PDB file of C-alpha atoms in Angstrom:
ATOM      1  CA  UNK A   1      13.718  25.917  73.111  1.00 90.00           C
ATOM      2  CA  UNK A   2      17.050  26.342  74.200  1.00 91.00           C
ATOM      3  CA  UNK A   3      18.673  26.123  69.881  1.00 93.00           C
ATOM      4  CA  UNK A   4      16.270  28.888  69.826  1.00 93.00           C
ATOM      5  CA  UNK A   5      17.769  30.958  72.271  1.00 91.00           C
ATOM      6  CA  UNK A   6      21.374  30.095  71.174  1.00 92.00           C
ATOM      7  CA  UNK A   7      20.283  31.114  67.540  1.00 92.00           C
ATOM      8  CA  UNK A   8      18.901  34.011  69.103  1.00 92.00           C
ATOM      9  CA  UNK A   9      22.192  35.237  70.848  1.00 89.00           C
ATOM     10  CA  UNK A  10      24.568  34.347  68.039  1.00 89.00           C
ATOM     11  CA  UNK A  11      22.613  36.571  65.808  1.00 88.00           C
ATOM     12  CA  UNK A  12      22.879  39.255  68.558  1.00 87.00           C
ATOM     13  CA  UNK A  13      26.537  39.105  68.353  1.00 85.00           C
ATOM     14  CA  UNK A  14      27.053  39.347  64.749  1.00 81.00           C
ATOM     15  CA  UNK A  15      24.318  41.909  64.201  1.00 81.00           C
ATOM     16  CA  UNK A  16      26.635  43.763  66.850  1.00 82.00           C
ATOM     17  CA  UNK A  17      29.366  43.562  64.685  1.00 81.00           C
ATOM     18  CA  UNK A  18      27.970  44.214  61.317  1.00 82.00           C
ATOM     19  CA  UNK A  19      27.018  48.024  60.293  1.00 84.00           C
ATOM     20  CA  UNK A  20      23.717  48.961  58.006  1.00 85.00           C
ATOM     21  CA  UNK A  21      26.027  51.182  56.190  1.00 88.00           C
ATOM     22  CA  UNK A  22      28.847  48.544  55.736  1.00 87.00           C
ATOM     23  CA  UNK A  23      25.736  45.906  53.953  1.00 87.00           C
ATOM     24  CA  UNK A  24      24.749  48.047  51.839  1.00 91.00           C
ATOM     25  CA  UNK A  25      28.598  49.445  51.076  1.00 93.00           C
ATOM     26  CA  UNK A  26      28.768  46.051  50.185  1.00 92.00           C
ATOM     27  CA  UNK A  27      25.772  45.185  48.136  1.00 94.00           C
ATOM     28  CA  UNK A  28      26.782  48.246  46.592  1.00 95.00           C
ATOM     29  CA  UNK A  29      30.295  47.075  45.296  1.00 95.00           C
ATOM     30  CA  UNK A  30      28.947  43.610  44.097  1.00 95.00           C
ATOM     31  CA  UNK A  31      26.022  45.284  42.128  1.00 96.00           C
ATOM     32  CA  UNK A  32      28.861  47.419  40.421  1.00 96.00           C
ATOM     33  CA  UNK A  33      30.777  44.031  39.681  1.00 96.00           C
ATOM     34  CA  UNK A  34      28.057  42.680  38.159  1.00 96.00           C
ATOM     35  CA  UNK A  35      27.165  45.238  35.604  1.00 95.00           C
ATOM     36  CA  UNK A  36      30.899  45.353  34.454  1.00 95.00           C
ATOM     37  CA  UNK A  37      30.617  42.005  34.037  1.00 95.00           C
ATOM     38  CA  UNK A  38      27.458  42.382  31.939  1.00 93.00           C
ATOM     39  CA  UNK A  39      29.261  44.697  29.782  1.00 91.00           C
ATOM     40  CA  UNK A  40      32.236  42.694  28.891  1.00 90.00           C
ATOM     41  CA  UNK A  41      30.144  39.884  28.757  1.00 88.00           C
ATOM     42  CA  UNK A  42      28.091  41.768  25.756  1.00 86.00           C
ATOM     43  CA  UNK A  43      31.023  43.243  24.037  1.00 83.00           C
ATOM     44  CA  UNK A  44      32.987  40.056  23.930  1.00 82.00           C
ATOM     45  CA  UNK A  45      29.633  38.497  22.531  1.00 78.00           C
ATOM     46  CA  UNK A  46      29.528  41.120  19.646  1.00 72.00           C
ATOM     47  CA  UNK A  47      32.557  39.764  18.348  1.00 64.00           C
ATOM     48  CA  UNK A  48      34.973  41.935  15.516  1.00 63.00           C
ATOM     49  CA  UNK A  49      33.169  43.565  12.956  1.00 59.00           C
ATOM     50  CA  UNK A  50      29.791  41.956  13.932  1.00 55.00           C
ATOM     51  CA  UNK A  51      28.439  45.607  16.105  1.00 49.00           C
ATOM     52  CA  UNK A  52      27.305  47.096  11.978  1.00 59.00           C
ATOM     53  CA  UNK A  53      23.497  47.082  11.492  1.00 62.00           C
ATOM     54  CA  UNK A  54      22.839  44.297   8.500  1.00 66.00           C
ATOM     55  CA  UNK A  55      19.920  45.479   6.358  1.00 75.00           C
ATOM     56  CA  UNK A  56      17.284  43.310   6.160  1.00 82.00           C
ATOM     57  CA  UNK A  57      15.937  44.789   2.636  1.00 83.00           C
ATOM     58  CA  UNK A  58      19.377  42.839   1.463  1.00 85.00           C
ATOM     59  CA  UNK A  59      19.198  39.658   3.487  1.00 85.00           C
ATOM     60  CA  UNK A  60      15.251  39.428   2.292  1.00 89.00           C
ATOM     61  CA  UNK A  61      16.736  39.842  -1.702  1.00 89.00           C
ATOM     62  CA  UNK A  62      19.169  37.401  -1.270  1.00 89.00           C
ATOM     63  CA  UNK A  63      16.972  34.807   0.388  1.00 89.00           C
ATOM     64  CA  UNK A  64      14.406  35.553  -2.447  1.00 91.00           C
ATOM     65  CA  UNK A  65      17.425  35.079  -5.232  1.00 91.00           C
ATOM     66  CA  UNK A  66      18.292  31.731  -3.511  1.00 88.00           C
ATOM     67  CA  UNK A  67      15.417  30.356  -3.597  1.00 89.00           C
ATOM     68  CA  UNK A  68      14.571  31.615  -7.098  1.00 88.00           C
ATOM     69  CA  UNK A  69      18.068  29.817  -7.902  1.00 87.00           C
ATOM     70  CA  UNK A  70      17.012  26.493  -6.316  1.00 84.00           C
ATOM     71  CA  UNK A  71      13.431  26.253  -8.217  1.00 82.00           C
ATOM     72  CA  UNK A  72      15.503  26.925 -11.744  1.00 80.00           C
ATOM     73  CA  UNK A  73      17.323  23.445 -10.991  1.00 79.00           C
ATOM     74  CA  UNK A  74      14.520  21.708  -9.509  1.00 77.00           C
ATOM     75  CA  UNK A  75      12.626  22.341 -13.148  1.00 76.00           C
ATOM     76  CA  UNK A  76      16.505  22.105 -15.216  1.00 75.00           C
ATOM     77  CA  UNK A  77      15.729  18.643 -13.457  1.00 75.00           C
ATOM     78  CA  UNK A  78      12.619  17.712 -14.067  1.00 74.00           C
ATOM     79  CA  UNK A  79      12.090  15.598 -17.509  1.00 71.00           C
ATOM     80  CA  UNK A  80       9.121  15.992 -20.188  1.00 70.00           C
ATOM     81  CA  UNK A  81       7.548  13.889 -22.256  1.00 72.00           C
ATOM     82  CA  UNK A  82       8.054  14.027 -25.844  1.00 74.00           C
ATOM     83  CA  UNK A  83       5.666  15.608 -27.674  1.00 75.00           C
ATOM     84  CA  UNK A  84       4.029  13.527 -30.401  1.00 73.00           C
ATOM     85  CA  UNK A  85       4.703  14.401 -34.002  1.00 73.00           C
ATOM     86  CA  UNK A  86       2.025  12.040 -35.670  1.00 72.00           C
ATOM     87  CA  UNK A  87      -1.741  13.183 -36.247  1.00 73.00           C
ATOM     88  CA  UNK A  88      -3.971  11.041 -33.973  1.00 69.00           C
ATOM     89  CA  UNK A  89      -5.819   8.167 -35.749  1.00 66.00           C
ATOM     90  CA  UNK A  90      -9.538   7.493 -34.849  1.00 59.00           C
ATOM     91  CA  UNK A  91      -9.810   5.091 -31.894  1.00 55.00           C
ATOM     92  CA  UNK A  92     -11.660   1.616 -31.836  1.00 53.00           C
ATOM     93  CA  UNK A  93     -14.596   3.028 -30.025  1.00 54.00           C
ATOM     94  CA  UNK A  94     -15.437   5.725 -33.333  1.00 50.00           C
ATOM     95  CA  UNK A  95     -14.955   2.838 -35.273  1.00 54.00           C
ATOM     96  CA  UNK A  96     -17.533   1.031 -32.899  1.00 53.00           C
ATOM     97  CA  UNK A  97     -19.704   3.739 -33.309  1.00 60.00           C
ATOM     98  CA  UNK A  98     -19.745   3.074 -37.158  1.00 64.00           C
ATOM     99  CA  UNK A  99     -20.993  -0.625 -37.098  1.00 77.00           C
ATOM    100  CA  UNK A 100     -24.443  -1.390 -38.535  1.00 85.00           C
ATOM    101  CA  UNK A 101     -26.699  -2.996 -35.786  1.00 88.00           C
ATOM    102  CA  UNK A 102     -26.701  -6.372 -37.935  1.00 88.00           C
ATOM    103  CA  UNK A 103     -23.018  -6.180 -36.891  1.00 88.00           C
ATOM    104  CA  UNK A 104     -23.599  -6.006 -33.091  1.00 88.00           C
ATOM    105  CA  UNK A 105     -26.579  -8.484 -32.876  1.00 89.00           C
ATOM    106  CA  UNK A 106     -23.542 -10.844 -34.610  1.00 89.00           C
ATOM    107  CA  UNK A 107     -21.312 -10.296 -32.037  1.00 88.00           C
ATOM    108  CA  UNK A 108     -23.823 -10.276 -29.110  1.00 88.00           C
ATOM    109  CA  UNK A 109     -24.748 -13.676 -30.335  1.00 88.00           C
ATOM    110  CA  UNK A 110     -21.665 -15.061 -30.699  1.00 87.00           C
ATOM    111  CA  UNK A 111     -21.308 -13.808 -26.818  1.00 86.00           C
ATOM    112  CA  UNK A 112     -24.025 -15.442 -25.747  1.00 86.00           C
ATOM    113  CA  UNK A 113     -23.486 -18.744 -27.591  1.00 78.00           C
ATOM    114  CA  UNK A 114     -20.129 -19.162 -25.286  1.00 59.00           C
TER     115      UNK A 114
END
């Protein structure tokens, strides 16, 4: 109880020896600092040159031509396979097609006889 009551007096004092008007005076002058600092703090991060509106119409172009740019050497790179300059022959299965049944009772019993 008796921190309280010292706690109690010392604010007494200072609040004797402080003014409203001085606070806010005060509070005042360091809200003013602030902003000012705010503002050089944006025009130093503008940087030379930088405070000109960029279009994006252009920037959308030129992302659009770059990438146009890097699909032409992606298929530059890409390889093909020859095309074939002979006419294609019939395959063993046509050919398979064409064998008399005698033929394939032959062969199924040669199978068989293995």
């Amino acid at each position: 109880m008796a921190a309280m009551k010292h706690g109690q007096k010392s604010m007494k004092k200072l609040s004797k020896n402080m003014k409203i008007e001085d606070v806010e005076a005060t509070l005042d002058n360091i809200r003013d600092q602030v902003e000012d600092h705010e503002e050089i703090t944006l025009a130093m991060s503008e940087g030379i040159g930088q405070n000109e509106m960029l279009d994006e119409g252009e920037l959308e172009d030129e992302l659009a031509e770059l990438e146009m740019e890097g699909l032409d050497s992606q298929l530059d790179s890409l390889s093909m396979p020859a095309t074939p300059s002979a006419t294609p022959t019939s395959s063993g299965k046509a050919k398979a097609k064409g064998k008399s049944e005698a033929d394939e009772l032959r062969e199924l019993e040669a199978a068989m006889a293995l």
